Short mmCIF file of C-alpha atoms (C1' of nucleotides) in Angstrom, two decimals:
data_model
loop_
_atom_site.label_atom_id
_atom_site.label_comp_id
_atom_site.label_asym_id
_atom_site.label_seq_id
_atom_site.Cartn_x
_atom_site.Cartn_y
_atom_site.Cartn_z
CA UNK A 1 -3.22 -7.32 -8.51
CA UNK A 2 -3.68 -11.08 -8.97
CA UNK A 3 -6.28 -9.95 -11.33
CA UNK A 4 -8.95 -13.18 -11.71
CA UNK A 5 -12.10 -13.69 -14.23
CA UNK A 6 -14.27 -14.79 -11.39
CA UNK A 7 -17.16 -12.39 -10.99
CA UNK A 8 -19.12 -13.82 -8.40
CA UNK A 9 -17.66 -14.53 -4.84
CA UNK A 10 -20.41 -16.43 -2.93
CA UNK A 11 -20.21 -20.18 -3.73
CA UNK A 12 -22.13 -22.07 -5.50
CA UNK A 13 -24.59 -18.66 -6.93
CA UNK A 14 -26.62 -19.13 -10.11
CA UNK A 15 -25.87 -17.70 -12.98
CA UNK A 16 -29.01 -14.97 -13.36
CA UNK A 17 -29.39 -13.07 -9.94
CA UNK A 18 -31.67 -11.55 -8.42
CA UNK A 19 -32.39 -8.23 -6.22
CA UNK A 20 -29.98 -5.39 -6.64
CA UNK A 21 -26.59 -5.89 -7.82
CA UNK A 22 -23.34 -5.68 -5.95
CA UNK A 23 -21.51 -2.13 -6.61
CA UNK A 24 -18.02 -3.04 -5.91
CA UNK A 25 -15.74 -5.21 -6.69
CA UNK A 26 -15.11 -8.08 -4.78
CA UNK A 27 -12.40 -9.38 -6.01
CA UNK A 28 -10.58 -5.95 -5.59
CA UNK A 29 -12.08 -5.57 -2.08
CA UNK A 30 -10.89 -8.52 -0.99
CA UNK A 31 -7.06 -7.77 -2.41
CA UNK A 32 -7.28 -4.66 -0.46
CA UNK A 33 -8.19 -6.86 2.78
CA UNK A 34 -5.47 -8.96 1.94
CA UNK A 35 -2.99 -5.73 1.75
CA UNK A 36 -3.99 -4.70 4.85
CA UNK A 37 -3.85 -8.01 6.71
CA UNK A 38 -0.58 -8.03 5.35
CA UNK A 39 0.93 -4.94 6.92
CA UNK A 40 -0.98 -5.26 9.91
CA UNK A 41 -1.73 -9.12 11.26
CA UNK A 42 -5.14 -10.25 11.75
CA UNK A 43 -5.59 -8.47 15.24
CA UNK A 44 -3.79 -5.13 14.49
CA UNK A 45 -6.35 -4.86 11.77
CA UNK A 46 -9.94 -3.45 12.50
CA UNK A 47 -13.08 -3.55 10.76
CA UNK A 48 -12.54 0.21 10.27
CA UNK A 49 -9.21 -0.07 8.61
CA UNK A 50 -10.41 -2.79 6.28
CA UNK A 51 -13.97 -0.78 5.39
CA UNK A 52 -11.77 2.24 4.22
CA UNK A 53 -9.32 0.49 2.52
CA UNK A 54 -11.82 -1.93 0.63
CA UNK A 55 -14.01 1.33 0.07
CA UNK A 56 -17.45 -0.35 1.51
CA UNK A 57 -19.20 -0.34 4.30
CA UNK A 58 -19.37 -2.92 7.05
CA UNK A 59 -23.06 -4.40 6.64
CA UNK A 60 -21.65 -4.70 2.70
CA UNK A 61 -18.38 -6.24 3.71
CA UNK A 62 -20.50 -9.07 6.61
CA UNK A 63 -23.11 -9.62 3.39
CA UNK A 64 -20.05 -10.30 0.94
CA UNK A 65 -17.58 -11.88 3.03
CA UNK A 66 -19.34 -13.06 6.71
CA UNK A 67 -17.31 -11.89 9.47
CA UNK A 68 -13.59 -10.56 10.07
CA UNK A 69 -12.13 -14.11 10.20
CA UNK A 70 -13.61 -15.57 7.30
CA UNK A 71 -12.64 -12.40 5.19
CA UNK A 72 -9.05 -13.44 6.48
CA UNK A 73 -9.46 -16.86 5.40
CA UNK A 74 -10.32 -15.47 1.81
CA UNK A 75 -7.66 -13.59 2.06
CA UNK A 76 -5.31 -16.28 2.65
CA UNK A 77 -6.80 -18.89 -0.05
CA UNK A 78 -5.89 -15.36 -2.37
CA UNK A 79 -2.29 -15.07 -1.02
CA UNK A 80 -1.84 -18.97 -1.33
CA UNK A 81 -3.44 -19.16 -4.68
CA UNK A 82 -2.55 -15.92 -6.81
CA UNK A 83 0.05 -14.40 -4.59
CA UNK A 84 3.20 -14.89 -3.02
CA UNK A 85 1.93 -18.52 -1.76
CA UNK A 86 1.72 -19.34 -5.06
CA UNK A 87 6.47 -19.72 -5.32
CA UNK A 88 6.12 -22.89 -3.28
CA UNK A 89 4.33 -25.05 -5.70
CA UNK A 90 6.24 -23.34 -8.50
CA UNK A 91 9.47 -24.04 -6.92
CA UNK A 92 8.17 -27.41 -6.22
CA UNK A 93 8.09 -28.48 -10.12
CA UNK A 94 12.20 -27.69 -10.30
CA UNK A 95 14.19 -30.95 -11.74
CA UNK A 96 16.48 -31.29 -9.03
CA UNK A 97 16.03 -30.91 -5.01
CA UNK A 98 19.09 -28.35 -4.96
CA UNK A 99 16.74 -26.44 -8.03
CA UNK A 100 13.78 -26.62 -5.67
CA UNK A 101 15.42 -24.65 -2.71
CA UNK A 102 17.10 -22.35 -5.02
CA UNK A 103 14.30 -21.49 -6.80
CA UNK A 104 11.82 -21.18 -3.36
CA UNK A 105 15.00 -19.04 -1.28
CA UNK A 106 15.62 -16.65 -4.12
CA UNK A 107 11.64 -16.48 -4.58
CA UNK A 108 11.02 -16.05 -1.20
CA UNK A 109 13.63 -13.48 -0.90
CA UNK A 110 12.06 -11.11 -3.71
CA UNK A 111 9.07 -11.53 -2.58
CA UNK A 112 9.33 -10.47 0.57
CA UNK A 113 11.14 -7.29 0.01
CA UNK A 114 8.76 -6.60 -3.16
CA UNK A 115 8.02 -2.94 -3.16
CA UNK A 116 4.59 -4.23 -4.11
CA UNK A 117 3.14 -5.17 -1.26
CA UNK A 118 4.01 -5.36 2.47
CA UNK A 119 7.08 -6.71 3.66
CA UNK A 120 7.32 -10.27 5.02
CA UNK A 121 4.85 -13.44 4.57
CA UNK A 122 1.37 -13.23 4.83
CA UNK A 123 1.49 -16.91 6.97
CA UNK A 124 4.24 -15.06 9.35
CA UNK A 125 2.93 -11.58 9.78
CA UNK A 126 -0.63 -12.81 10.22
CA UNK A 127 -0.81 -13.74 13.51
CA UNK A 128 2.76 -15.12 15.10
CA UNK A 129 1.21 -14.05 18.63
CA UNK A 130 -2.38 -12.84 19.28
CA UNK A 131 -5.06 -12.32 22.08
CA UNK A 132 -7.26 -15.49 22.85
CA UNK A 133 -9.67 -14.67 21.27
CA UNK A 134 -7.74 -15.11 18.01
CA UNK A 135 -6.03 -18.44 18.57
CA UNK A 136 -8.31 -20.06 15.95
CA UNK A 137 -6.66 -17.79 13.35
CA UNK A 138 -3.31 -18.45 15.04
CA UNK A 139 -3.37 -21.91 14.17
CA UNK A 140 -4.72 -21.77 11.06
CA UNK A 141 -1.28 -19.83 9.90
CA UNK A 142 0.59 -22.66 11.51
CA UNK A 143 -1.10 -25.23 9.80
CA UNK A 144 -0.45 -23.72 6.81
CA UNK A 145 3.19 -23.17 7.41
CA UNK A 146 3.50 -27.18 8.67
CA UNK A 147 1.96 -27.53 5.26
CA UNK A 148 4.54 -25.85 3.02
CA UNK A 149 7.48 -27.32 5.51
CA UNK A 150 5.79 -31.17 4.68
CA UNK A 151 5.13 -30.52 0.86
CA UNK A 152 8.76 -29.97 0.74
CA UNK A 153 9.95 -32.38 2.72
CA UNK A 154 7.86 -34.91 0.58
CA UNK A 155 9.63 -33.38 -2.55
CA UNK A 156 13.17 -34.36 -0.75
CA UNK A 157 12.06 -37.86 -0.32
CA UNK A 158 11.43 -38.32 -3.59
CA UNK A 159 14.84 -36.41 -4.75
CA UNK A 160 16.27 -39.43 -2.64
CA UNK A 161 14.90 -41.81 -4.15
CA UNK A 162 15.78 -40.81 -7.33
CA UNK A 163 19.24 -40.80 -6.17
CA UNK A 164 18.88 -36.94 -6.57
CA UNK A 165 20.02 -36.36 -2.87
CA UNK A 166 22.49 -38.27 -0.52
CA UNK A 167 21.24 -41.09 1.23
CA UNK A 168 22.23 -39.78 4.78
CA UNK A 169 20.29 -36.67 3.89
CA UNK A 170 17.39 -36.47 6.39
CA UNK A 171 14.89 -34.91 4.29
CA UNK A 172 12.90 -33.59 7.30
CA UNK A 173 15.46 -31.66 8.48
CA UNK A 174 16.22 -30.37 5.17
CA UNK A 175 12.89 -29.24 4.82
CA UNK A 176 12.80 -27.43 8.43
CA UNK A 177 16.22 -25.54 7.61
CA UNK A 178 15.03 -24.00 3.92
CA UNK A 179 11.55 -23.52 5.73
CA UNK A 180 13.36 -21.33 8.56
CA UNK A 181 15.68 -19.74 6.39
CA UNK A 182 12.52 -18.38 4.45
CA UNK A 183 10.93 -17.38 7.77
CA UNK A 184 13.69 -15.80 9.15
CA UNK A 185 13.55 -13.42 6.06
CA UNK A 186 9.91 -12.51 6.52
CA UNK A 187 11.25 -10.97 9.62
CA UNK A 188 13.78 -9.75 8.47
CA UNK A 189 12.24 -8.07 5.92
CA UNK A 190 9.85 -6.95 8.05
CA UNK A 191 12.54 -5.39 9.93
CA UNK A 192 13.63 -3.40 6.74
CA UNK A 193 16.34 -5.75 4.79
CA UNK A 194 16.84 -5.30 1.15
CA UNK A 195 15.76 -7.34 -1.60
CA UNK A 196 20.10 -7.27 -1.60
CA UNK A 197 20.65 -8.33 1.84
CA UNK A 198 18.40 -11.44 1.22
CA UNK A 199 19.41 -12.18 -2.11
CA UNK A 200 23.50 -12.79 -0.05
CA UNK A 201 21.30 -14.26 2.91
CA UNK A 202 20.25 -17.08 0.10
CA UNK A 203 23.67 -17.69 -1.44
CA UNK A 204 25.05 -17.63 1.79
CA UNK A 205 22.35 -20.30 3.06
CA UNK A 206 22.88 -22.70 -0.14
CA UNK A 207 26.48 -23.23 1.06
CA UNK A 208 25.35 -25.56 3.41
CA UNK A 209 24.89 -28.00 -0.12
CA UNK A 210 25.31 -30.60 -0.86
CA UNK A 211 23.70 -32.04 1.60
CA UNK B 1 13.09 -16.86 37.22
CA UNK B 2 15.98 -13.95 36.54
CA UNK B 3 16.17 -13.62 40.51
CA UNK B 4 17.70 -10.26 40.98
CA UNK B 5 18.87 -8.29 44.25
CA UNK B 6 17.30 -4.79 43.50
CA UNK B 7 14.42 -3.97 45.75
CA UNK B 8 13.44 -0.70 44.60
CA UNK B 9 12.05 -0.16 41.03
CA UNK B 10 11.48 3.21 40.37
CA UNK B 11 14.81 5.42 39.02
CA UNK B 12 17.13 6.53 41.97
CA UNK B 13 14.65 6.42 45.09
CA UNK B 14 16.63 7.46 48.30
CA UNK B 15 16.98 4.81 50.69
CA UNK B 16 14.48 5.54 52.87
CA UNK B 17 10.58 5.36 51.57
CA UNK B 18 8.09 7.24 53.43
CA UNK B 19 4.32 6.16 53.01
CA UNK B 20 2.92 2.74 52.90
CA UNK B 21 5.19 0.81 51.25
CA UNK B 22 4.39 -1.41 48.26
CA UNK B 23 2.39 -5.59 49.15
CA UNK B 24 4.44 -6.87 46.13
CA UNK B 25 7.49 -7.67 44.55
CA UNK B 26 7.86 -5.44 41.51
CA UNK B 27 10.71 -8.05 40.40
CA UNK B 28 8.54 -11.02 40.14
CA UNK B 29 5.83 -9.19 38.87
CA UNK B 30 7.56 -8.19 35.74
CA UNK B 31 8.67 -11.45 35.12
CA UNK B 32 5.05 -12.45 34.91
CA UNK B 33 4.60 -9.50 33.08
CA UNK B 34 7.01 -10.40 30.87
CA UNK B 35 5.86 -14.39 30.35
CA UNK B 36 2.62 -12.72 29.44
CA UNK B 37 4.06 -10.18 26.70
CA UNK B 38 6.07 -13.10 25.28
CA UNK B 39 3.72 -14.99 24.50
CA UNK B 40 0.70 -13.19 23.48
CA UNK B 41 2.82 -10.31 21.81
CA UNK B 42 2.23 -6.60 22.97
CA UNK B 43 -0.78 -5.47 21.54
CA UNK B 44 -2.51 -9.22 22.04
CA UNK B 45 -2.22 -8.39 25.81
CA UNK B 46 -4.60 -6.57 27.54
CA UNK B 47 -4.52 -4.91 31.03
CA UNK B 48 -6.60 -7.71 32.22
CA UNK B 49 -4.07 -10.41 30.86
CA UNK B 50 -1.48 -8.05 33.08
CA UNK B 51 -2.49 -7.57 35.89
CA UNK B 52 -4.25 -11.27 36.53
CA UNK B 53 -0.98 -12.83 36.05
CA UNK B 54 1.01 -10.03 37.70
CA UNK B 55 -1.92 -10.53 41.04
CA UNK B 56 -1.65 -6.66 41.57
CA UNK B 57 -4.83 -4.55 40.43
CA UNK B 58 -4.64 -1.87 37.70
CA UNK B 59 -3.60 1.18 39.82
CA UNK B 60 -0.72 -0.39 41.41
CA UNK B 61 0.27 -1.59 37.64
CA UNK B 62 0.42 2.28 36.89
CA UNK B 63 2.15 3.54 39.96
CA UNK B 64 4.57 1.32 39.76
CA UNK B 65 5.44 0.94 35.76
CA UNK B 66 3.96 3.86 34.25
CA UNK B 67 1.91 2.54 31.82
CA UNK B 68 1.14 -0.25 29.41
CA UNK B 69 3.92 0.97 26.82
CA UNK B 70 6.70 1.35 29.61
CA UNK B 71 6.05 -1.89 31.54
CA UNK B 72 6.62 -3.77 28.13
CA UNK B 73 9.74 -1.94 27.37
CA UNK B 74 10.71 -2.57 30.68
CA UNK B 75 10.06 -6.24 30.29
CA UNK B 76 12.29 -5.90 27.13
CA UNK B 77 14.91 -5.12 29.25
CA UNK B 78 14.78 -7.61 31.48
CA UNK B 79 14.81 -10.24 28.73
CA UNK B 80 17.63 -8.98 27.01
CA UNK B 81 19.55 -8.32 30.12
CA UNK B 82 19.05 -11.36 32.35
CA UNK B 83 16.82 -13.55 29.91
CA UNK B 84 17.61 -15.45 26.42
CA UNK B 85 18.43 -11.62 25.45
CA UNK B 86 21.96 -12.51 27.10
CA UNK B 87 23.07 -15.60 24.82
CA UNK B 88 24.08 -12.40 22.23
CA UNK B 89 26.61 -10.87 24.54
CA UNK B 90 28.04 -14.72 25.17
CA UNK B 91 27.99 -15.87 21.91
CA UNK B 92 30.29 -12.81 20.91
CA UNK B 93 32.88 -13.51 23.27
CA UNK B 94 33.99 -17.11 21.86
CA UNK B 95 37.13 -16.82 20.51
CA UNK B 96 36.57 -17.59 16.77
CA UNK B 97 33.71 -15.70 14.59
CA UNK B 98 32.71 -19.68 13.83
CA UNK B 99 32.52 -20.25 17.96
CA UNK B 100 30.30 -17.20 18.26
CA UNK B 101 28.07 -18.81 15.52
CA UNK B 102 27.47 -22.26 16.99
CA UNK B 103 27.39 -20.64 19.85
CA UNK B 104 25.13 -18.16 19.63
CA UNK B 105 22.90 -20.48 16.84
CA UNK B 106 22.87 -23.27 19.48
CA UNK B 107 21.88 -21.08 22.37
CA UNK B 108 18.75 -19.99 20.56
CA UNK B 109 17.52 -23.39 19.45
CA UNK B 110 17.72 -24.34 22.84
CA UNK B 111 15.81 -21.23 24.30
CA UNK B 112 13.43 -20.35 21.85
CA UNK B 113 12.45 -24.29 22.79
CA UNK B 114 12.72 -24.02 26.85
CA UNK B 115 9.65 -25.35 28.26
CA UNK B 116 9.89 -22.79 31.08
CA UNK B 117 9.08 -19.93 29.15
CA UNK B 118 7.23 -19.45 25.84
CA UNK B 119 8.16 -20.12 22.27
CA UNK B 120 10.40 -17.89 20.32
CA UNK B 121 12.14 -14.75 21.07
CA UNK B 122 10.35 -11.62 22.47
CA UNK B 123 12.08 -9.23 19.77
CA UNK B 124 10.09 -11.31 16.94
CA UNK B 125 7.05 -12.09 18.99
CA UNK B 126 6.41 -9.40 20.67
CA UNK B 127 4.80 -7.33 17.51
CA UNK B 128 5.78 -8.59 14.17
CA UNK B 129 2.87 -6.52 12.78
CA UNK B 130 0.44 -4.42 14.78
CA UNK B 131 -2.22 -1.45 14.73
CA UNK B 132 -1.14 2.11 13.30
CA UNK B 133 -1.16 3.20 17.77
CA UNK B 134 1.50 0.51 18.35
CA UNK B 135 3.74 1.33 15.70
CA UNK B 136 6.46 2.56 18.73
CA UNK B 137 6.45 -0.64 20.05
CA UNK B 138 7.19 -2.66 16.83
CA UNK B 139 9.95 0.39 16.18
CA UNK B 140 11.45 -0.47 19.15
CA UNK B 141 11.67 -3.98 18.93
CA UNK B 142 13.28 -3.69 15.16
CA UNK B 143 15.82 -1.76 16.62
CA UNK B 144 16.64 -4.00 18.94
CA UNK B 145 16.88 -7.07 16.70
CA UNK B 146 19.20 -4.69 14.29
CA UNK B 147 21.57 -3.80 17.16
CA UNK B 148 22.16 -7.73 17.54
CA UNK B 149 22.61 -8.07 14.04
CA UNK B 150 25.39 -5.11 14.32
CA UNK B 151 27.03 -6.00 17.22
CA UNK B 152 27.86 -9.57 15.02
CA UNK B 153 28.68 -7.85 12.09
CA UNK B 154 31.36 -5.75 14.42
CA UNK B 155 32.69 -9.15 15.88
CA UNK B 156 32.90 -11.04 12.56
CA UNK B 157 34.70 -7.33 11.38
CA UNK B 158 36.93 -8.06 14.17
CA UNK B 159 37.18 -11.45 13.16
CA UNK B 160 38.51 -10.81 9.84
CA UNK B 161 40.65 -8.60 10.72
CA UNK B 162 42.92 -10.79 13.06
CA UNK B 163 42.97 -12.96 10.09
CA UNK B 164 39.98 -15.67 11.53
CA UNK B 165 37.44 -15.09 8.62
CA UNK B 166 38.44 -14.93 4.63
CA UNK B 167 39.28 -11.56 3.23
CA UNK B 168 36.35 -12.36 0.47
CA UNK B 169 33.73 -12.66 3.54
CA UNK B 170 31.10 -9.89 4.40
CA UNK B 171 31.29 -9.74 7.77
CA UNK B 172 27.20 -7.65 6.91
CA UNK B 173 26.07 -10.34 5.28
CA UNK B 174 27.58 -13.51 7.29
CA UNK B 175 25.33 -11.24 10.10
CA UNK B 176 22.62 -11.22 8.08
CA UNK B 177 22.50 -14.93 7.52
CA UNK B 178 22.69 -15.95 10.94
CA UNK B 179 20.23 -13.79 12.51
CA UNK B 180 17.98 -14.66 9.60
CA UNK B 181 18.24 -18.24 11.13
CA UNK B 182 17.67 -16.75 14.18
CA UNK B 183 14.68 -15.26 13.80
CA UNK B 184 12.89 -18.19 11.66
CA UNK B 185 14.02 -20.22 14.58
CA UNK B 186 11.79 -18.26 16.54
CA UNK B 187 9.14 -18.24 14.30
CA UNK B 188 9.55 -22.15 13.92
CA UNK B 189 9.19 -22.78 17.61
CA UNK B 190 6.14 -20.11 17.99
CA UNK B 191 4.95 -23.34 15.08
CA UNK B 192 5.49 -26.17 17.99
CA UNK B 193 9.24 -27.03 16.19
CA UNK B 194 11.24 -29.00 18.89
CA UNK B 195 14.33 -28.60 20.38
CA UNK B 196 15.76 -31.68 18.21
CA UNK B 197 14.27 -30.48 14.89
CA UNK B 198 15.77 -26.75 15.39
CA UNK B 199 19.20 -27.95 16.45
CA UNK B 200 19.34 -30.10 13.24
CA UNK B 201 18.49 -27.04 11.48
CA UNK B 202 21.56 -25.59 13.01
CA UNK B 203 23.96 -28.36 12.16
CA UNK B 204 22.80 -27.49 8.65
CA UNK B 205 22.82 -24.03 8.44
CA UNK B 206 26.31 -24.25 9.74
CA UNK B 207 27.28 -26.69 6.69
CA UNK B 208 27.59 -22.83 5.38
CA UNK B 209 31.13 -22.76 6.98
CA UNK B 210 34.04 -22.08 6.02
CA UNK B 211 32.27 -19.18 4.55
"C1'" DC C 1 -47.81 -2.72 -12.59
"C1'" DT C 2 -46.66 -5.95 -8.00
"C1'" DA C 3 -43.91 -9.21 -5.55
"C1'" DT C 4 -39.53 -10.74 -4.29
"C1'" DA C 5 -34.69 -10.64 -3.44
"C1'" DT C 6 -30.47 -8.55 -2.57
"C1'" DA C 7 -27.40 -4.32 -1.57
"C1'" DT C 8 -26.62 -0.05 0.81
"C1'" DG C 9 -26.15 3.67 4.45
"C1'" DT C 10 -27.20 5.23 9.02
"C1'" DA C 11 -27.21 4.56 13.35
"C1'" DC C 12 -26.77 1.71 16.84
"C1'" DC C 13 -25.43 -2.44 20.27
"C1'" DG C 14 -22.85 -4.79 24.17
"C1'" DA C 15 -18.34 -5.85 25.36
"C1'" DG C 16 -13.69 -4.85 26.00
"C1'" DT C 17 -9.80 -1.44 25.62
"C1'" DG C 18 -6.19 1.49 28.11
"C1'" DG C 19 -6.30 4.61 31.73
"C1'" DT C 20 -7.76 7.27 36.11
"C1'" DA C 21 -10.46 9.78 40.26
"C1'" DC C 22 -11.04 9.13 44.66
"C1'" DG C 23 -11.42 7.57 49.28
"C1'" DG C 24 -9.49 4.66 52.71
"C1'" DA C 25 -5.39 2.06 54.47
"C1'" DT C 26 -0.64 1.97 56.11
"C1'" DA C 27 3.87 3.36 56.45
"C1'" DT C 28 7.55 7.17 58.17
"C1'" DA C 29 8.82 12.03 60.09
"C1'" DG C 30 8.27 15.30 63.36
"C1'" DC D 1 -0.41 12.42 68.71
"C1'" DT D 2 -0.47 14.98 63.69
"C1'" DA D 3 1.24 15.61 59.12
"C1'" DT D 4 2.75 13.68 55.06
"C1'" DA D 5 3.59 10.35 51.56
"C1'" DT D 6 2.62 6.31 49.27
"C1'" DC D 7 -0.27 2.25 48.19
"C1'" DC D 8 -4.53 -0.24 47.40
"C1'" DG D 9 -9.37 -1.31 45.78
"C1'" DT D 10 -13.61 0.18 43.83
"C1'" DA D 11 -15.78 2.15 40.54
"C1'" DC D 12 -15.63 4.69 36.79
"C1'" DC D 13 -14.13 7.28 32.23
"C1'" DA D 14 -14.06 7.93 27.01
"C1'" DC D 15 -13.02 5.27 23.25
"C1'" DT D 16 -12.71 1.46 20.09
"C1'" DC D 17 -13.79 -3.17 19.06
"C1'" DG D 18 -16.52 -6.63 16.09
"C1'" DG D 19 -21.09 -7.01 14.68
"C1'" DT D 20 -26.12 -5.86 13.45
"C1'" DA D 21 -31.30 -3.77 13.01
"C1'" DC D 22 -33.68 -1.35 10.03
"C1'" DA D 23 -35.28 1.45 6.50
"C1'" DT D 24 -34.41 2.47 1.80
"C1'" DA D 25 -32.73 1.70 -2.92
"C1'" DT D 26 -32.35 -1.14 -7.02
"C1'" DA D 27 -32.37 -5.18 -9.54
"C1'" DT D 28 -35.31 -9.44 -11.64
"C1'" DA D 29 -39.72 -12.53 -12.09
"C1'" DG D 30 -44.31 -12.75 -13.00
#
DNA sequence: CTATATATGTACCGAGTGGTACGGATATAG
DNA sequence: CTATATCCGTACCACTCGGTACATATATAG
C-alpha cells in the first residue's frame, strides 16, 4: 500500500553504495510498522510485534530506522503523506468552505471504517494516553492534530473573506467542531461503527450549515 | 472527591472483621487509583504509578482489589456511577430528546474540561488501542461507551414515539451523532481544547436541530 | 586478490513489568 | 492468656521491555 519509487530510506545516501545491500524492503517494512502502530498505539506496540510483522530483525530494523520512536515518526510522515493524512489537504483544495467539510467528514468517515487498514486515525489511536516515558510521542500526535484543526481554520478565514461564509461565522470554532466530529469517529470506529453509521453521523453533522 | 458512606470494600463482608483491620481508606484510594487510570490510560499505568499515588504498597493493592485488571474495572465503576459517568443517566431524564442533548452535550464539555480531574472521558482514554494481553480491557470499555450510545437511542425511541422527534428521524443514528461529538470532545480536551472552545463546538453541533 | 563498508543473526544486557512468598504486626474470639 | 484471621513491608519471582555487542556474510573500491 501507498506504494512509492523511493528506494533508499536513509537521507541524504549517494547514489552507488557500498558494503552489502539491504534485503528487505523498506518501504514495505515500514508500512507494516505503520499497520501495526495503527491497531495498537505507540506503547501497546513492542519491538517484537513490529520485527515479526516487518519480517526483520531488530539490529536490521535500529540500522534502518534508529529506535522505536523514530520508526513511529516515519510512520507518521507515511500516514500524513501517502495515507489517510493525505484527505485533509485534498479536502482542503474544495471551492467552497461547505465543499471542504463535506469532502474531509465523508473522507474521514470511509477512511476510518476502511476494511483496509485498522479502524480509527493514526493521530488518535497513537497515543491519546501513555506512560511517561512516552509523552514525547504524546505530543507529537497533538501537535499534529492542532495542525490539521489550524490548516482548516485558516481555509474558513479565507472562505470569509471571499464572502464564501457568514460574517458572524467564527471560523475557529468551525474548525474545532468538523475537527471533533472527525475525532469522535476515530473512536467510534474504533469501537466498531460502520462505514454506514458514519456516513448518517456526517449528514447528520452538516445540518448544523449554514453556518 | 465522590465521598461515599461504604466502609467495607470487599463483596458482602459480615459486620464484624476479625484480624488486623486495614491503615487505609479503600474509598479514597480508588479515587486516586482512578485519577491515575484516567489519565495515563490502563496499560500506560504501572503498579508503581498505583500504588505511589494510592500510598499503600503492592500487597495491600492485591488484598484489597484483586489485581491490576479488577482495580481498573472497579475504578470504571466508580466513574460511571458517582463520576462524569453520571451526566448519561441525567441527561436522559430531561423532558425533550433535544433537552437530553444539550444536556447531556453540555455536561461533557464541561467535564471532560474540569480542572479537578484529567482531560477527557475514561471510556475513550482509558485504552483506545493497546497490547494483544489488554485486549479485555479495551473490550470492556467499548461496551461501555455502546451501552451509552443505546440507552440514547432508547430515549430518543421514546422520544419519537410520544410525538417529540420527527417520524423521518433515526432515533440510531441521532445516537450516533451525538456520542460521536462526545467522544471527539474527549479526544479534543486530552489535545488541551478549553472549556470555551468545546462548548462552542456544542452550540454548533446542535445547529443540527430540528433534526 | 585485499581493504573497506554495510547488513544480518545470535545471543545478550539492564531495567521495568505484573504479581507473590513469607515473616512479623495487630486486630477479634474464646 | 492462646488461637485465629487479616494486614503490612521486604524482598523476591519469571517475564517482557527497548536496545546492543559481536561475529559473520556480502557487497564495492582499489
Amino acid at each position: 500500500m501507498y506504494s512509492d519509487s523511493t528506494k533508499k530510506m536513509k537521507t541524504g545516501r549517494e547514489a552507488v553504495q557500498k558494503g552489502r545491500p539491504r534485503e528487505f524492503d523498506a518501504e514495505m517494512a515500514l508500512d507494516k510498522a505503520l499497520h501495526v502502530f495503527w491497531e495498537r498505539g505507540y506503547e501497546g506496540t513492542s519491538l517484537t510485534d513490529l520485527t515479526e510483522a516487518m519480517g526483520i530483525s531488530r539490529p536490521s530494523l535500529y540500522a534502518a530506522f534508529g529506535n522505536k520512536e523514530e520508526l513511529f515518526r516515519r510512520a507518521l510522515d507515511r500516514y500524513a503523506e501517502k495515507g489517510p493524512g493525505s484527505v485533509h489537504a485534498e479536502a482542503l483544495a474544495e471551492p467552497t468552505a461547505r465543499k471542504v467539510v463535506e469532502h474531509l467528514l465523508r473522507s474521514v468517515a470511509s477512511s476510518v471504517t476502511d476494511p483496509c487498514h485498522p479502524a480509527g486515525c493514526l493521530a488518535v489511536q497513537g497515543a491519546l494516553t501513555c506512560s511517561s516515558a512516552a509523552d514525547s510521542v504524546k505530543q507529537e500526535l497533538t501537535k499534529r492534530r492542532l495542525e490539521g484543526e489550524e490548516n482548516l481554520r485558516r481555509r474558513f478565514e479565507r472562505a470569509k473573506a471571499e464572502g464564501d461564509l457568514s460574517p458572524q461565522c467564527s471560523p475557529e470554532s468551525l474548525a474545532c467542531y468538523v475537527i471533533t466530529v472527525t475525532q469522535g469517529m476515530s473512536v467510534q470506529a474504533s469501537g466498531g461503527a460502520s462505514r454506514a453509521d458514519l456516513l448518517a453521523v456526517v449528514d447528520l453533522a452538516l445540518k448544523a450549515w449554514p453556518v
